[in-house]
């Protein structure tokens, strides 16, 4: 299952992304964590050493390499130069799973708290004034578009702050989006933006209250987000230690917060996987981008990249394995 963590800057989404990643990885099941936030703090929240990010190639800096790999021998894609962040897989494309043989994980992954951590990467000096961060997030979108995840497998993505994620189709790539909201006007405002933008796209949004002090805070959140409020993290000494850069053992997490994490996992596991809908959305946003800018940018008719006979999912992954 794919899980996004979103929220305004400072809401605690990166801390809770890391905490949920640790909780899932503690079960021994495959977990991938992707830092897709411009601030790139997920690795530190997972406790990796300070110089580790410099040794892990960022996805966003190697997007052509990723395109070449994922293109495979798909006859509808003439070259990597004709691939954009929304290019959908088709027959002949290289599909990915969460096995140790995944070439993206081998090239760009780093072990952290029992999970495989990947990062889209920070802004470079050459990016300043000439590029937006979506050029780097596009690598994560391509990865998710080509990934077939199975039962008991998880991908946790720490998203960019605020509603900026809606500048691409990335927001539709998840089974559940946990929106972390403080009990403040600004905190619930991001939820309203998400709910408005996602309304017509089947995106499941669950609000996780954070930094909640008392029943009055809970009531404030419930008043503004209604039934979307799923659970709350209170004033946690464990979480506070994480936000200070400490990494206490998970067994020290408060019992109520452990129950919250268990509920979050149950919520994710209960979501049905609809590969046909996933494929339709992939194609929809690709065609939208092709018309808006990508055809002109590449000099090609990118609608021709859509394989009408292809439905993403386990059956296509099995075909690739047996080929």
mmCIF file of C-alpha atoms in Angstrom:
data_model
loop_
_atom_site.group_PDB
_atom_site.id
_atom_site.type_symbol
_atom_site.label_atom_id
_atom_site.label_comp_id
_atom_site.label_asym_id
_atom_site.label_seq_id
_atom_site.Cartn_x
_atom_site.Cartn_y
_atom_site.Cartn_z
ATOM 1 C CA UNK A 1 0.000 0.000 0.000
ATOM 2 C CA UNK A 2 1.126 3.568 -0.673
ATOM 3 C CA UNK A 3 0.735 6.155 2.086
ATOM 4 C CA UNK A 4 1.317 9.902 1.781
ATOM 5 C CA UNK A 5 1.917 12.235 4.697
ATOM 6 C CA UNK A 6 0.896 15.819 4.010
ATOM 7 C CA UNK A 7 0.241 18.989 5.994
ATOM 8 C CA UNK A 8 1.439 22.510 6.449
ATOM 9 C CA UNK A 9 5.068 23.223 7.235
ATOM 10 C CA UNK A 10 5.832 22.608 10.898
ATOM 11 C CA UNK A 11 2.784 20.394 11.473
ATOM 12 C CA UNK A 12 4.953 17.401 12.306
ATOM 13 C CA UNK A 13 4.295 15.434 9.108
ATOM 14 C CA UNK A 14 7.945 14.441 8.671
ATOM 15 C CA UNK A 15 8.170 13.257 12.273
ATOM 16 C CA UNK A 16 4.989 11.207 11.925
ATOM 17 C CA UNK A 17 6.132 9.882 8.514
ATOM 18 C CA UNK A 18 9.265 8.593 10.203
ATOM 19 C CA UNK A 19 7.368 7.214 13.186
ATOM 20 C CA UNK A 20 4.899 5.335 10.963
ATOM 21 C CA UNK A 21 7.772 4.029 8.820
ATOM 22 C CA UNK A 22 9.524 2.726 11.933
ATOM 23 C CA UNK A 23 6.309 1.136 13.188
ATOM 24 C CA UNK A 24 5.726 -0.682 9.877
ATOM 25 C CA UNK A 25 9.357 -1.743 9.486
ATOM 26 C CA UNK A 26 9.332 -3.134 13.018
ATOM 27 C CA UNK A 27 6.964 -5.837 11.757
ATOM 28 C CA UNK A 28 9.683 -7.112 9.433
ATOM 29 C CA UNK A 29 7.661 -6.446 6.284
ATOM 30 C CA UNK A 30 9.058 -4.535 3.269
ATOM 31 C CA UNK A 31 8.832 -0.762 3.705
ATOM 32 C CA UNK A 32 10.110 1.981 1.401
ATOM 33 C CA UNK A 33 10.259 5.563 2.659
ATOM 34 C CA UNK A 34 10.590 8.410 0.151
ATOM 35 C CA UNK A 35 11.539 11.942 1.135
ATOM 36 C CA UNK A 36 9.692 14.109 -1.400
ATOM 37 C CA UNK A 37 9.733 17.277 0.698
ATOM 38 C CA UNK A 38 11.888 20.186 -0.414
ATOM 39 C CA UNK A 39 13.414 20.362 3.079
ATOM 40 C CA UNK A 40 14.692 16.749 2.935
ATOM 41 C CA UNK A 41 14.549 15.898 6.655
ATOM 42 C CA UNK A 42 13.089 12.392 6.593
ATOM 43 C CA UNK A 43 16.482 10.684 6.735
ATOM 44 C CA UNK A 44 17.454 12.583 9.866
ATOM 45 C CA UNK A 45 14.072 11.745 11.430
ATOM 46 C CA UNK A 46 14.768 8.064 10.727
ATOM 47 C CA UNK A 47 18.110 8.339 12.485
ATOM 48 C CA UNK A 48 20.570 7.879 9.639
ATOM 49 C CA UNK A 49 24.047 9.285 10.147
ATOM 50 C CA UNK A 50 24.621 12.909 9.166
ATOM 51 C CA UNK A 51 26.811 12.170 6.137
ATOM 52 C CA UNK A 52 24.647 9.346 4.747
ATOM 53 C CA UNK A 53 22.553 11.531 2.403
ATOM 54 C CA UNK A 54 25.709 12.589 0.578
ATOM 55 C CA UNK A 55 26.424 8.912 -0.181
ATOM 56 C CA UNK A 56 22.924 8.176 -1.505
ATOM 57 C CA UNK A 57 22.251 9.412 -5.047
ATOM 58 C CA UNK A 58 19.054 11.532 -5.088
ATOM 59 C CA UNK A 59 16.330 10.394 -7.445
ATOM 60 C CA UNK A 60 15.791 13.882 -8.849
ATOM 61 C CA UNK A 61 19.396 14.251 -9.988
ATOM 62 C CA UNK A 62 19.287 11.032 -12.013
ATOM 63 C CA UNK A 63 15.906 11.219 -13.666
ATOM 64 C CA UNK A 64 17.233 10.419 -17.157
ATOM 65 C CA UNK A 65 18.853 7.242 -15.819
ATOM 66 C CA UNK A 66 15.547 6.298 -14.184
ATOM 67 C CA UNK A 67 13.663 6.937 -17.417
ATOM 68 C CA UNK A 68 16.048 4.729 -19.393
ATOM 69 C CA UNK A 69 15.526 1.923 -16.905
ATOM 70 C CA UNK A 70 11.737 2.191 -16.758
ATOM 71 C CA UNK A 71 11.317 2.617 -20.536
ATOM 72 C CA UNK A 72 12.537 -0.936 -21.038
ATOM 73 C CA UNK A 73 11.665 -1.968 -24.590
ATOM 74 C CA UNK A 74 8.265 -0.304 -24.704
ATOM 75 C CA UNK A 75 7.815 0.398 -28.441
ATOM 76 C CA UNK A 76 5.541 3.367 -27.751
ATOM 77 C CA UNK A 77 8.378 5.352 -26.154
ATOM 78 C CA UNK A 78 11.012 6.317 -28.704
ATOM 79 C CA UNK A 79 13.642 7.488 -26.226
ATOM 80 C CA UNK A 80 14.141 8.675 -22.656
ATOM 81 C CA UNK A 81 13.979 12.231 -23.999
ATOM 82 C CA UNK A 82 10.326 11.591 -24.861
ATOM 83 C CA UNK A 83 9.486 10.439 -21.337
ATOM 84 C CA UNK A 84 8.015 12.894 -18.849
ATOM 85 C CA UNK A 85 7.060 12.467 -15.203
ATOM 86 C CA UNK A 86 3.561 11.279 -16.156
ATOM 87 C CA UNK A 87 4.541 8.801 -18.904
ATOM 88 C CA UNK A 88 2.515 5.671 -18.114
ATOM 89 C CA UNK A 89 3.880 2.149 -18.276
ATOM 90 C CA UNK A 90 2.796 -0.127 -21.083
ATOM 91 C CA UNK A 91 3.729 -3.472 -22.572
ATOM 92 C CA UNK A 92 7.526 -3.636 -22.597
ATOM 93 C CA UNK A 93 8.013 -1.124 -19.766
ATOM 94 C CA UNK A 94 10.145 -2.144 -16.800
ATOM 95 C CA UNK A 95 7.826 -2.710 -13.847
ATOM 96 C CA UNK A 96 9.061 -2.676 -10.268
ATOM 97 C CA UNK A 97 8.265 -4.601 -7.104
ATOM 98 C CA UNK A 98 9.555 -4.360 -3.540
ATOM 99 C CA UNK A 99 11.909 -7.336 -3.765
ATOM 100 C CA UNK A 100 15.654 -6.968 -3.072
ATOM 101 C CA UNK A 101 16.191 -7.162 -6.839
ATOM 102 C CA UNK A 102 14.473 -3.817 -7.434
ATOM 103 C CA UNK A 103 17.116 -1.869 -9.420
ATOM 104 C CA UNK A 104 15.875 1.544 -8.233
ATOM 105 C CA UNK A 105 16.302 0.487 -4.609
ATOM 106 C CA UNK A 106 19.716 -0.982 -5.321
ATOM 107 C CA UNK A 107 20.889 2.225 -6.983
ATOM 108 C CA UNK A 108 19.189 4.889 -4.883
ATOM 109 C CA UNK A 109 18.173 3.216 -1.613
ATOM 110 C CA UNK A 110 19.724 3.399 1.837
ATOM 111 C CA UNK A 111 18.793 1.260 4.808
ATOM 112 C CA UNK A 112 17.252 3.335 7.588
ATOM 113 C CA UNK A 113 15.355 2.076 10.649
ATOM 114 C CA UNK A 114 14.595 -1.206 8.893
ATOM 115 C CA UNK A 115 13.227 0.500 5.763
ATOM 116 C CA UNK A 116 14.647 1.412 2.360
ATOM 117 C CA UNK A 117 14.999 5.189 2.249
ATOM 118 C CA UNK A 118 15.106 7.127 -1.005
ATOM 119 C CA UNK A 119 15.127 10.894 -1.496
ATOM 120 C CA UNK A 120 14.159 13.158 -4.351
ATOM 121 C CA UNK A 121 17.065 15.408 -3.349
ATOM 122 C CA UNK A 122 17.537 19.061 -2.423
ATOM 123 C CA UNK A 123 17.809 22.060 -4.684
ATOM 124 C CA UNK A 124 21.249 22.355 -6.243
ATOM 125 C CA UNK A 125 23.014 25.624 -7.027
ATOM 126 C CA UNK A 126 22.231 25.090 -10.704
ATOM 127 C CA UNK A 127 18.494 24.855 -9.918
ATOM 128 C CA UNK A 128 18.205 28.231 -8.257
ATOM 129 C CA UNK A 129 16.117 30.654 -10.274
ATOM 130 C CA UNK A 130 15.591 28.266 -13.185
ATOM 131 C CA UNK A 131 13.760 25.154 -11.918
ATOM 132 C CA UNK A 132 10.837 24.256 -9.664
ATOM 133 C CA UNK A 133 10.914 21.402 -7.193
ATOM 134 C CA UNK A 134 8.416 19.406 -9.244
ATOM 135 C CA UNK A 135 11.247 18.558 -11.630
ATOM 136 C CA UNK A 136 12.715 16.437 -8.818
ATOM 137 C CA UNK A 137 9.428 15.055 -7.491
ATOM 138 C CA UNK A 138 8.775 13.765 -11.003
ATOM 139 C CA UNK A 139 11.255 10.959 -10.327
ATOM 140 C CA UNK A 140 9.108 9.741 -7.432
ATOM 141 C CA UNK A 141 6.006 9.926 -9.626
ATOM 142 C CA UNK A 142 7.652 7.791 -12.309
ATOM 143 C CA UNK A 143 8.727 5.282 -9.651
ATOM 144 C CA UNK A 144 5.200 4.984 -8.238
ATOM 145 C CA UNK A 145 3.647 4.755 -11.717
ATOM 146 C CA UNK A 146 5.793 1.680 -12.429
ATOM 147 C CA UNK A 147 5.557 0.029 -8.997
ATOM 148 C CA UNK A 148 3.416 -3.037 -8.307
ATOM 149 C CA UNK A 149 3.164 -3.285 -4.527
ATOM 150 C CA UNK A 150 1.541 -6.309 -2.939
ATOM 151 C CA UNK A 151 -0.119 -7.260 0.328
ATOM 152 C CA UNK A 152 2.016 -6.527 3.371
ATOM 153 C CA UNK A 153 4.235 -4.108 1.434
ATOM 154 C CA UNK A 154 4.320 -0.375 2.130
ATOM 155 C CA UNK A 155 5.606 2.830 0.566
ATOM 156 C CA UNK A 156 5.537 5.894 2.827
ATOM 157 C CA UNK A 157 6.068 9.297 1.193
ATOM 158 C CA UNK A 158 6.771 12.525 3.057
ATOM 159 C CA UNK A 159 5.187 15.075 0.719
ATOM 160 C CA UNK A 160 5.885 18.740 0.139
ATOM 161 C CA UNK A 161 4.235 21.088 2.625
ATOM 162 C CA UNK A 162 0.839 22.632 1.984
ATOM 163 C CA UNK A 163 -1.214 21.989 -1.149
ATOM 164 C CA UNK A 164 1.755 22.189 -3.527
ATOM 165 C CA UNK A 165 1.491 18.434 -4.213
ATOM 166 C CA UNK A 166 -1.477 19.126 -6.471
ATOM 167 C CA UNK A 167 0.767 20.684 -9.110
ATOM 168 C CA UNK A 168 1.191 17.147 -10.485
ATOM 169 C CA UNK A 169 -0.726 13.884 -10.520
ATOM 170 C CA UNK A 170 1.374 12.562 -7.635
ATOM 171 C CA UNK A 171 -1.476 13.103 -5.173
ATOM 172 C CA UNK A 172 -3.481 10.297 -6.878
ATOM 173 C CA UNK A 173 -0.721 7.697 -6.492
ATOM 174 C CA UNK A 174 -1.618 6.765 -2.904
ATOM 175 C CA UNK A 175 -4.073 4.425 -1.236
ATOM 176 C CA UNK A 176 -4.385 6.713 1.794
ATOM 177 C CA UNK A 177 -3.229 10.275 2.469
ATOM 178 C CA UNK A 178 -2.706 11.098 6.131
ATOM 179 C CA UNK A 179 -3.005 14.838 6.515
ATOM 180 C CA UNK A 180 -1.259 15.962 9.704
ATOM 181 C CA UNK A 181 -3.055 18.952 11.201
ATOM 182 C CA UNK A 182 -2.412 20.985 14.313
ATOM 183 C CA UNK A 183 -5.520 22.340 16.086
ATOM 184 C CA UNK A 184 -5.122 25.777 14.492
ATOM 185 C CA UNK A 185 -6.874 27.712 11.734
ATOM 186 C CA UNK A 186 -3.875 27.311 9.440
ATOM 187 C CA UNK A 187 -3.618 23.614 10.233
ATOM 188 C CA UNK A 188 -7.189 22.832 9.193
ATOM 189 C CA UNK A 189 -6.943 25.211 6.227
ATOM 190 C CA UNK A 190 -4.582 22.827 4.440
ATOM 191 C CA UNK A 191 -7.138 20.048 4.901
ATOM 192 C CA UNK A 192 -9.816 22.153 3.213
ATOM 193 C CA UNK A 193 -7.518 22.762 0.244
ATOM 194 C CA UNK A 194 -6.699 19.060 -0.044
ATOM 195 C CA UNK A 195 -10.342 18.033 0.247
ATOM 196 C CA UNK A 196 -11.406 20.547 -2.415
ATOM 197 C CA UNK A 197 -8.712 19.554 -4.902
ATOM 198 C CA UNK A 198 -9.021 15.798 -4.336
ATOM 199 C CA UNK A 199 -12.816 15.589 -4.304
ATOM 200 C CA UNK A 200 -13.215 14.302 -7.876
ATOM 201 C CA UNK A 201 -10.243 11.926 -7.866
ATOM 202 C CA UNK A 202 -11.116 9.248 -5.310
ATOM 203 C CA UNK A 203 -8.339 10.232 -2.910
ATOM 204 C CA UNK A 204 -8.835 8.893 0.628
ATOM 205 C CA UNK A 205 -7.848 11.614 3.112
ATOM 206 C CA UNK A 206 -7.639 10.936 6.839
ATOM 207 C CA UNK A 207 -6.733 13.740 9.228
ATOM 208 C CA UNK A 208 -4.275 12.972 12.016
ATOM 209 C CA UNK A 209 -4.386 15.608 14.731
ATOM 210 C CA UNK A 210 -0.954 16.446 16.098
ATOM 211 C CA UNK A 211 0.277 18.428 19.093
ATOM 212 C CA UNK A 212 -3.159 18.047 20.650
ATOM 213 C CA UNK A 213 -3.276 19.182 24.287
ATOM 214 C CA UNK A 214 -6.823 18.496 25.466
ATOM 215 C CA UNK A 215 -10.442 17.755 24.573
ATOM 216 C CA UNK A 216 -10.925 21.341 23.429
ATOM 217 C CA UNK A 217 -8.250 20.838 20.758
ATOM 218 C CA UNK A 218 -9.935 17.620 19.612
ATOM 219 C CA UNK A 219 -13.293 19.379 19.407
ATOM 220 C CA UNK A 220 -11.736 22.199 17.358
ATOM 221 C CA UNK A 221 -10.391 19.704 14.841
ATOM 222 C CA UNK A 222 -13.651 17.778 14.687
ATOM 223 C CA UNK A 223 -15.610 20.985 14.166
ATOM 224 C CA UNK A 224 -13.477 21.912 11.138
ATOM 225 C CA UNK A 225 -12.760 18.548 9.486
ATOM 226 C CA UNK A 226 -15.710 16.441 10.657
ATOM 227 C CA UNK A 227 -15.571 12.691 10.084
ATOM 228 C CA UNK A 228 -12.214 13.009 8.337
ATOM 229 C CA UNK A 229 -10.580 13.260 11.777
ATOM 230 C CA UNK A 230 -9.194 9.790 12.331
ATOM 231 C CA UNK A 231 -6.908 9.982 15.345
ATOM 232 C CA UNK A 232 -4.783 12.339 17.395
ATOM 233 C CA UNK A 233 -1.274 12.435 18.778
ATOM 234 C CA UNK A 234 -1.096 14.251 22.050
ATOM 235 C CA UNK A 235 1.824 15.966 23.722
ATOM 236 C CA UNK A 236 4.227 13.039 23.403
ATOM 237 C CA UNK A 237 7.632 13.022 25.076
ATOM 238 C CA UNK A 238 8.681 10.389 22.544
ATOM 239 C CA UNK A 239 7.667 12.516 19.559
ATOM 240 C CA UNK A 240 9.202 15.579 21.172
ATOM 241 C CA UNK A 241 12.496 13.697 21.475
ATOM 242 C CA UNK A 242 12.308 12.797 17.766
ATOM 243 C CA UNK A 243 11.767 16.437 16.870
ATOM 244 C CA UNK A 244 14.940 17.230 18.818
ATOM 245 C CA UNK A 245 16.892 14.757 16.700
ATOM 246 C CA UNK A 246 16.841 11.900 19.203
ATOM 247 C CA UNK A 247 15.844 8.344 18.361
ATOM 248 C CA UNK A 248 14.499 6.473 21.381
ATOM 249 C CA UNK A 249 13.592 2.782 20.951
ATOM 250 C CA UNK A 250 10.081 2.292 19.634
ATOM 251 C CA UNK A 251 9.025 0.334 22.717
ATOM 252 C CA UNK A 252 9.231 3.601 24.666
ATOM 253 C CA UNK A 253 6.415 5.138 22.624
ATOM 254 C CA UNK A 254 3.349 5.898 24.719
ATOM 255 C CA UNK A 255 0.674 3.168 24.646
ATOM 256 C CA UNK A 256 -2.038 5.470 23.277
ATOM 257 C CA UNK A 257 0.199 6.538 20.406
ATOM 258 C CA UNK A 258 1.055 2.914 19.633
ATOM 259 C CA UNK A 259 -2.683 2.282 19.347
ATOM 260 C CA UNK A 260 -2.953 5.232 16.969
ATOM 261 C CA UNK A 261 -0.225 3.813 14.726
ATOM 262 C CA UNK A 262 -1.920 0.402 14.774
ATOM 263 C CA UNK A 263 -5.199 2.025 13.747
ATOM 264 C CA UNK A 264 -3.417 3.850 10.923
ATOM 265 C CA UNK A 265 -1.984 0.596 9.616
ATOM 266 C CA UNK A 266 -5.383 -1.109 9.845
ATOM 267 C CA UNK A 267 -6.904 1.781 7.900
ATOM 268 C CA UNK A 268 -4.312 1.426 5.170
ATOM 269 C CA UNK A 269 -4.630 -2.373 4.992
ATOM 270 C CA UNK A 270 -8.424 -2.122 4.673
ATOM 271 C CA UNK A 271 -8.258 -0.021 1.501
ATOM 272 C CA UNK A 272 -9.062 -2.069 -1.614
ATOM 273 C CA UNK A 273 -6.492 -2.008 -4.393
ATOM 274 C CA UNK A 274 -8.047 -0.924 -7.695
ATOM 275 C CA UNK A 275 -5.418 -1.268 -10.398
ATOM 276 C CA UNK A 276 -7.879 -0.383 -13.161
ATOM 277 C CA UNK A 277 -8.634 2.970 -11.497
ATOM 278 C CA UNK A 278 -4.918 3.519 -10.878
ATOM 279 C CA UNK A 279 -4.255 2.960 -14.594
ATOM 280 C CA UNK A 280 -7.078 5.296 -15.663
ATOM 281 C CA UNK A 281 -5.759 8.094 -13.457
ATOM 282 C CA UNK A 282 -2.230 7.590 -14.746
ATOM 283 C CA UNK A 283 -3.459 7.994 -18.310
ATOM 284 C CA UNK A 284 -5.739 10.920 -17.432
ATOM 285 C CA UNK A 285 -2.971 13.015 -15.906
ATOM 286 C CA UNK A 286 -0.524 12.057 -18.632
ATOM 287 C CA UNK A 287 -2.870 13.274 -21.349
ATOM 288 C CA UNK A 288 -3.594 16.433 -19.378
ATOM 289 C CA UNK A 289 0.134 17.179 -19.087
ATOM 290 C CA UNK A 290 0.741 16.289 -22.727
ATOM 291 C CA UNK A 291 -1.803 18.831 -23.901
ATOM 292 C CA UNK A 292 -0.710 21.516 -21.438
ATOM 293 C CA UNK A 293 3.060 21.480 -21.989
ATOM 294 C CA UNK A 294 4.729 18.121 -22.602
ATOM 295 C CA UNK A 295 3.957 17.700 -26.314
ATOM 296 C CA UNK A 296 5.529 21.074 -27.002
ATOM 297 C CA UNK A 297 8.489 20.449 -24.691
ATOM 298 C CA UNK A 298 9.384 17.088 -26.245
ATOM 299 C CA UNK A 299 8.296 17.772 -29.829
ATOM 300 C CA UNK A 300 6.292 14.545 -29.803
ATOM 301 C CA UNK A 301 2.681 13.453 -29.570
ATOM 302 C CA UNK A 302 2.784 11.942 -26.084
ATOM 303 C CA UNK A 303 -0.764 10.649 -26.279
ATOM 304 C CA UNK A 304 0.727 7.892 -28.449
ATOM 305 C CA UNK A 305 2.564 6.594 -25.370
ATOM 306 C CA UNK A 306 -0.713 5.329 -23.897
ATOM 307 C CA UNK A 307 -1.089 1.561 -24.356
ATOM 308 C CA UNK A 308 -4.871 0.975 -24.467
ATOM 309 C CA UNK A 309 -4.489 -2.768 -23.826
ATOM 310 C CA UNK A 310 -2.375 -2.345 -20.682
ATOM 311 C CA UNK A 311 -3.706 -2.439 -17.115
ATOM 312 C CA UNK A 312 -1.101 -1.952 -14.408
ATOM 313 C CA UNK A 313 -0.982 -4.609 -11.705
ATOM 314 C CA UNK A 314 0.260 -8.041 -10.577
ATOM 315 C CA UNK A 315 -0.682 -9.807 -13.817
ATOM 316 C CA UNK A 316 1.600 -7.558 -15.861
ATOM 317 C CA UNK A 317 4.388 -8.007 -13.303
ATOM 318 C CA UNK A 318 4.049 -11.793 -13.635
ATOM 319 C CA UNK A 319 4.240 -11.515 -17.417
ATOM 320 C CA UNK A 320 7.484 -9.541 -17.061
ATOM 321 C CA UNK A 321 8.955 -12.124 -14.697
ATOM 322 C CA UNK A 322 8.146 -15.001 -17.023
ATOM 323 C CA UNK A 323 9.347 -13.278 -20.194
#
